[in-house]
């Protein structure tokens, strides 16, 4: 392998999901002797006004932070301008940095970054690898983003498909996503499933009695239904909010949210409107060093994915929950990627969106059946250790990149 050049809008020390993935892999490759570069923005996910250093070397990774507009996520127009400026700056940066035989690895933040990476890689004689955390423009179309209808949709899909077909490899994070990409005419031998991961060597199960955050947050004697991470447009909270009404007068049940995101601006307002303030707690993102404990606070985690987004997104928080050895309630399609894994490994329960009574029953079951909950917790960690460790993912990435680096033509 010659040099690896990663493209993603966010990188360490940012804590967003894609940043954590690309940062962990880049650091691992650098520490194993590879020459690694990252082209990223100067911003933080939750602070678009941040100005991180333009050039920096961290743990052997050479970080090139490029200039872009800083409107943030408050409006679609501002976000679009941020995307466009990042596209232009990243294209110029790849042209300046990449040489023949390098491997350019493009993630999907911002969406359709593969188009920019394709053009720049072709100009420089570099290899292209697309690392798909989600599939655009399909995600945006399903979420009702304006302007992505008719001719615009077809043009973007055509260009995106071309960037997938010319790539040496397209790494996807789930089997359903692989099926989606192959259905677009991409050769199956250029589609590789490498699941996301968590810091499973640092995150491990912690007993409630040994978790300092439960006492600090006043949850010592509570049954905690938790959510950790980004609560965005792809996630549905109406079912949970409706079910929480049924626990209004049960002081033992608490709904805990740790993180941020578009929906975590709306949810607290809705909670207050319904007079459920005593039933919910909202905590900001926790430092990486605290994840072992913050993920261990909930007795059960809930995760959510809108059914129409199956095959387009896989919630990466799934792996952190499994590392923490906690059972899950997944509010999603019963035939979805996460639902299949939960049922196969008996590490949680599935509730379809809108099934408020089903969610209520699931919470009561796990709150009252200690044996069942403990068995699911063991199943979650066993599943991760058998199939989804970070070491296993890193090894598959190394093998893939080495095989591309040794290829001819």
GROMACS .gro file of C-alpha atoms in nm, residues 7 39 66 85-96 113 115-117 119-121 123:
model
   23
    7UNK     CA    1  -1.183   1.246   0.309
   39UNK     CA    2  -0.852   1.592   0.448
   66UNK     CA    3  -0.941   2.294   0.476
   85UNK     CA    4  -1.748   2.492  -0.017
   86UNK     CA    5  -1.615   2.168   0.132
   87UNK     CA    6  -1.650   1.991  -0.205
   88UNK     CA    7  -1.444   2.259  -0.378
   89UNK     CA    8  -1.175   2.283  -0.111
   90UNK     CA    9  -1.141   1.906  -0.074
   91UNK     CA   10  -1.111   1.861  -0.453
   92UNK     CA   11  -0.827   2.113  -0.462
   93UNK     CA   12  -0.663   1.952  -0.160
   94UNK     CA   13  -0.670   1.602  -0.314
   95UNK     CA   14  -0.521   1.740  -0.634
   96UNK     CA   15  -0.239   1.897  -0.434
  113UNK     CA   16  -1.841   1.324  -0.156
  115UNK     CA   17  -1.823   1.250  -0.687
  116UNK     CA   18  -1.547   1.492  -0.585
  117UNK     CA   19  -1.315   1.209  -0.485
  119UNK     CA   20  -1.284   1.330  -1.022
  120UNK     CA   21  -0.973   1.414  -0.822
  121UNK     CA   22  -0.853   1.053  -0.804
  123UNK     CA   23  -0.698   1.327  -1.245
   0.00000   0.00000   0.00000
